[in-house]
């Protein structure tokens, strides 16, 4: 089954490019650590999922590139072509001349309707190239104007045009200390709208990835390219072919469905966080070796303590004692309650790994059986040169604090009415803002009371 | 890619404009080695096929034939414009893009705005339309003028009005040179305040500049160079004030100061023209830096002012650049943003600097700056990969800060000194269309603006009470 990716705005396009590069370099590498047959099957599956065959023989990414100004798309297209390993189809991009000015209202109310037809036609064309369409992934940031505003509009259009397809938004949360001054407004508007259209939101926070670059990757002068490459690696660890739980011997034929169905049992809870270990500079890979028990132990504590990476984990945090009936407000502080979790293991000796610790009922809310709340995928084919890697996609309180912070800051600014004239100019009124705040306060409340 | 049009009005406007075009050509020449007319060039220049004369068609791709500036030159005296047309930049300007007269405006805003405005209205509109037609996607008008005289101030603000009427969707960025206290034009306070009302109402963003600041910057650079305090020599072409390497041979008196303003405009538009990992377009500047419609006055500072010939730039020096951008010495108006209240701040970095350098410096400087309570993280950042000519990096800081208030208060005081005595008023009131109410409305507009800043300042330093959040029924 194939996935069509829609890259929106500068961020979406820059990350999209790194993602396809990472996927391609993973399958072209010879570090599969598995049988030749297994490797070939993996490559075929990845190619079918993310690339289409072109006459030239160079695989073309199943992607649509959208931006309201031309510079980034033109760079993205040429970088891909230069790689020689893959490219974008020649007619898969849409751009305009003047950007959205970091204005969500401009992206949503003006650019959206104006360019809907052209953009959806490109999407339709990509979708038709797929033998079997597995769904859509959009990549966008929520701080700017195009990725966020136009992205929210396009998500709605995708939902309307493909009501039965899976739809996942990959959203980048900006650095807490400004990239864009109105980023909190744009974020609130984006998140509340996406919540109504998409199946789930898979979130990456710039601050977190930045720390990974600084502390784990040892990069001195961190650039956006570095950040995007880590994000692409983490996404790849989720999206590359896997054997799903009961899936027989082949690779999963419904990647998005297999991801979303177990993780989003209730429509009120759609925020997914992503963790991936280990993470280190490529130069260190040859010298490191890990044990599965060690990795699993760290990953579990990362989940429980809401840590972002394998360094600096608070080992003091423990799940509440089973059997005792604790009202949600008295739960031990800092403990991250989960609704559902998915662990994806790739590499050597995966089948011997014991994941029982993730099925501990005390990790979860009481609505689902722990067997239903936890899913595991194990694949012997190693990913991106890591002998063993473990990814965690979690529907839990991971994003509660950051979300609360964004909404708080946005509300603070809204109360002073600053910048509102910039939005009303393009059609977003104060009432629209209030609706969005209400939606998100509801989400925050729901996650808080788990 | 979008295009911008520069409208230079009056003596000051045209002199600064001239330096801008010269530096813009130099910048593009340094980047564009193959002589191909690319999108970056098209933002400020047309490519005209002049083989059959000046009226040739525009060429949109391929080799550069003849570059013409997207500009309108307006002056009610011929001297300055004629000089430009006889100088090395004569081929850059389309002769049809000039509007001149002979007698000047006599340092009288009313003459510029009411008399010449009326007289030349149609002519100006027609020429603006022509320029706009040559643009694929016109994004912004840059107006360059001074506030203290008659033409730049009066006719300049008349044009501003016109732009809003005729091209309401196109942004209007105004670079205004404010008169200093010792300005030798006696009526400059009248002219400035009358012009301010127009800027309040019709501009999207104003970049106020004061000659005093430019003068001090120029002196400081010369002192540093002459004193020999600098260990290594200054890198060639790196002086922000210098016209060296340009087409001109003789430097005129205001050239050094005008070059600074020209550099400001180049840096402001760099991220719109060239690529980078985090683009900052002009519409983003206005979106992020203007929280309330009338508070659109941005204090600018530029660093470095010169670069040492060191090839390796240690991060210490990068960090120094950031510190300098927030010091008094580098501001283009006499103001101290560090000790006033920030409403918003934008940092546009050029050259090989990454997001981590930017973040490190923001973290470092944040504690010493006061941001308004509802915008504590009010930073807008941009990273453009192409550095300016002669430098490896540069930083432009644009601040919406209450430190402009003293400048406006002083202006108001100088105005009132004259107005109370009715000094020189008759020169204005005798002009058709001018009445006493023009003056009272103008001073009232300025007072209101000052009051808006006062209110913000009053809240500064008080206890921070965050508004309570929406309550949701559980």
Tab-separated table of N, CA, C and O in Angstrom, chain B residues 5-42:
chain	number	residue	atom	x	y	z
B	5	UNK	N	9.189	48.213	-5.552
B	5	UNK	CA	9.474	49.449	-6.281
B	5	UNK	C	9.924	50.498	-5.282
B	5	UNK	O	9.325	50.650	-4.218
B	6	UNK	N	10.992	51.221	-5.621
B	6	UNK	CA	11.493	52.272	-4.746
B	6	UNK	C	11.012	53.616	-5.252
B	6	UNK	O	11.154	53.934	-6.439
B	7	UNK	N	10.393	54.405	-4.374
B	7	UNK	CA	9.974	55.743	-4.749
B	7	UNK	C	10.820	56.715	-3.935
B	7	UNK	O	10.688	56.790	-2.717
B	8	UNK	N	11.716	57.418	-4.596
B	8	UNK	CA	12.602	58.329	-3.876
B	8	UNK	C	12.141	59.755	-4.132
B	8	UNK	O	12.034	60.189	-5.282
B	9	UNK	N	11.889	60.467	-3.039
B	9	UNK	CA	11.302	61.801	-3.164
B	9	UNK	C	12.165	62.854	-2.476
B	9	UNK	O	12.528	62.703	-1.316
B	10	UNK	N	12.447	63.917	-3.197
B	10	UNK	CA	13.184	65.028	-2.599
B	10	UNK	C	14.686	64.815	-2.657
B	10	UNK	O	15.197	63.805	-3.128
B	11	UNK	N	15.415	65.807	-2.134
B	11	UNK	CA	16.870	65.763	-2.236
B	11	UNK	C	17.427	64.575	-1.445
B	11	UNK	O	18.190	63.755	-1.969
B	12	UNK	N	17.048	64.488	-0.193
B	12	UNK	CA	17.545	63.413	0.659
B	12	UNK	C	17.151	62.062	0.094
B	12	UNK	O	17.972	61.166	-0.056
B	13	UNK	N	15.863	61.919	-0.232
B	13	UNK	CA	15.372	60.649	-0.761
B	13	UNK	C	16.148	60.192	-1.971
B	13	UNK	O	16.511	59.025	-2.094
B	14	UNK	N	16.425	61.135	-2.869
B	14	UNK	CA	17.132	60.752	-4.076
B	14	UNK	C	18.602	60.451	-3.824
B	14	UNK	O	19.170	59.550	-4.448
B	15	UNK	N	19.213	61.172	-2.918
B	15	UNK	CA	20.618	60.888	-2.629
B	15	UNK	C	20.781	59.527	-1.956
B	15	UNK	O	21.672	58.754	-2.307
B	16	UNK	N	19.894	59.247	-1.007
B	16	UNK	CA	19.954	57.924	-0.370
B	16	UNK	C	19.626	56.854	-1.397
B	16	UNK	O	20.294	55.817	-1.490
B	17	UNK	N	18.591	57.130	-2.189
B	17	UNK	CA	18.184	56.169	-3.209
B	17	UNK	C	19.313	55.830	-4.150
B	17	UNK	O	19.545	54.679	-4.508
B	18	UNK	N	20.033	56.860	-4.533
B	18	UNK	CA	21.144	56.668	-5.465
B	18	UNK	C	22.168	55.709	-4.872
B	18	UNK	O	22.644	54.789	-5.539
B	19	UNK	N	22.503	55.893	-3.592
B	19	UNK	CA	23.454	54.998	-2.940
B	19	UNK	C	22.878	53.593	-2.894
B	19	UNK	O	23.595	52.609	-3.073
B	20	UNK	N	21.572	53.485	-2.665
B	20	UNK	CA	20.935	52.167	-2.613
B	20	UNK	C	21.118	51.425	-3.930
B	20	UNK	O	21.518	50.253	-3.947
B	21	UNK	N	20.836	52.095	-5.040
B	21	UNK	CA	20.930	51.402	-6.331
B	21	UNK	C	22.353	50.994	-6.637
B	21	UNK	O	22.619	49.897	-7.154
B	22	UNK	N	23.280	51.844	-6.266
B	22	UNK	CA	24.677	51.530	-6.496
B	22	UNK	C	25.078	50.271	-5.719
B	22	UNK	O	25.664	49.334	-6.269
B	23	UNK	N	24.724	50.235	-4.434
B	23	UNK	CA	25.090	49.083	-3.609
B	23	UNK	C	24.346	47.827	-4.044
B	23	UNK	O	24.883	46.729	-3.985
B	24	UNK	N	23.088	47.995	-4.498
B	24	UNK	CA	22.314	46.825	-4.932
B	24	UNK	C	22.980	46.181	-6.144
B	24	UNK	O	23.115	44.959	-6.216
B	25	UNK	N	23.429	47.024	-7.068
B	25	UNK	CA	24.112	46.483	-8.252
B	25	UNK	C	25.369	45.741	-7.840
B	25	UNK	O	25.660	44.649	-8.308
B	26	UNK	N	26.106	46.336	-6.941
B	26	UNK	CA	27.337	45.708	-6.467
B	26	UNK	C	27.049	44.368	-5.817
B	26	UNK	O	27.748	43.386	-6.033
B	27	UNK	N	25.987	44.342	-5.010
B	27	UNK	CA	25.666	43.106	-4.296
B	27	UNK	C	25.293	42.000	-5.275
B	27	UNK	O	25.769	40.874	-5.179
B	28	UNK	N	24.458	42.339	-6.224
B	28	UNK	CA	24.062	41.314	-7.181
B	28	UNK	C	25.213	40.895	-8.067
B	28	UNK	O	25.321	39.726	-8.438
B	29	UNK	N	26.082	41.834	-8.408
B	29	UNK	CA	27.237	41.483	-9.239
B	29	UNK	C	28.115	40.478	-8.503
B	29	UNK	O	28.661	39.553	-9.099
B	30	UNK	N	28.229	40.646	-7.184
B	30	UNK	CA	29.082	39.742	-6.416
B	30	UNK	C	28.497	38.343	-6.353
B	30	UNK	O	29.210	37.353	-6.282
B	31	UNK	N	27.168	38.254	-6.372
B	31	UNK	CA	26.528	36.950	-6.225
B	31	UNK	C	26.273	36.274	-7.569
B	31	UNK	O	26.363	35.072	-7.715
B	32	UNK	N	25.958	37.085	-8.538
B	32	UNK	CA	25.503	36.586	-9.823
B	32	UNK	C	26.657	36.572	-10.815
B	32	UNK	O	26.826	37.487	-11.608
B	33	UNK	N	27.448	35.501	-10.761
B	33	UNK	CA	28.675	35.516	-11.559
B	33	UNK	C	28.440	35.274	-13.040
B	33	UNK	O	29.252	35.593	-13.875
B	34	UNK	N	27.301	34.631	-13.329
B	34	UNK	CA	27.164	34.218	-14.732
B	34	UNK	C	26.445	35.225	-15.602
B	34	UNK	O	26.226	34.990	-16.775
B	35	UNK	N	26.025	36.324	-14.984
B	35	UNK	CA	25.345	37.327	-15.796
B	35	UNK	C	23.977	36.896	-16.284
B	35	UNK	O	23.478	37.385	-17.294
B	36	UNK	N	23.371	35.972	-15.571
B	36	UNK	CA	22.025	35.555	-15.951
B	36	UNK	C	21.019	36.352	-15.136
B	36	UNK	O	21.190	36.531	-13.932
B	37	UNK	N	19.967	36.807	-15.794
B	37	UNK	CA	18.941	37.562	-15.102
B	37	UNK	C	18.109	36.578	-14.285
B	37	UNK	O	17.329	35.812	-14.825
B	38	UNK	N	18.286	36.583	-12.988
B	38	UNK	CA	17.572	35.603	-12.158
B	38	UNK	C	16.507	36.277	-11.309
B	38	UNK	O	16.346	37.494	-11.330
B	39	UNK	N	15.811	35.441	-10.531
B	39	UNK	CA	14.689	35.965	-9.755
B	39	UNK	C	15.140	36.965	-8.708
B	39	UNK	O	14.430	37.919	-8.403
B	40	UNK	N	16.326	36.750	-8.154
B	40	UNK	CA	16.813	37.668	-7.127
B	40	UNK	C	16.961	39.067	-7.719
B	40	UNK	O	16.563	40.060	-7.118
B	41	UNK	N	17.525	39.130	-8.911
B	41	UNK	CA	17.704	40.419	-9.580
B	41	UNK	C	16.358	41.042	-9.902
B	41	UNK	O	16.180	42.250	-9.835
B	42	UNK	N	15.412	40.186	-10.274
B	42	UNK	CA	14.150	40.741	-10.738
B	42	UNK	C	13.387	41.440	-9.635
B	42	UNK	O	12.443	42.178	-9.913
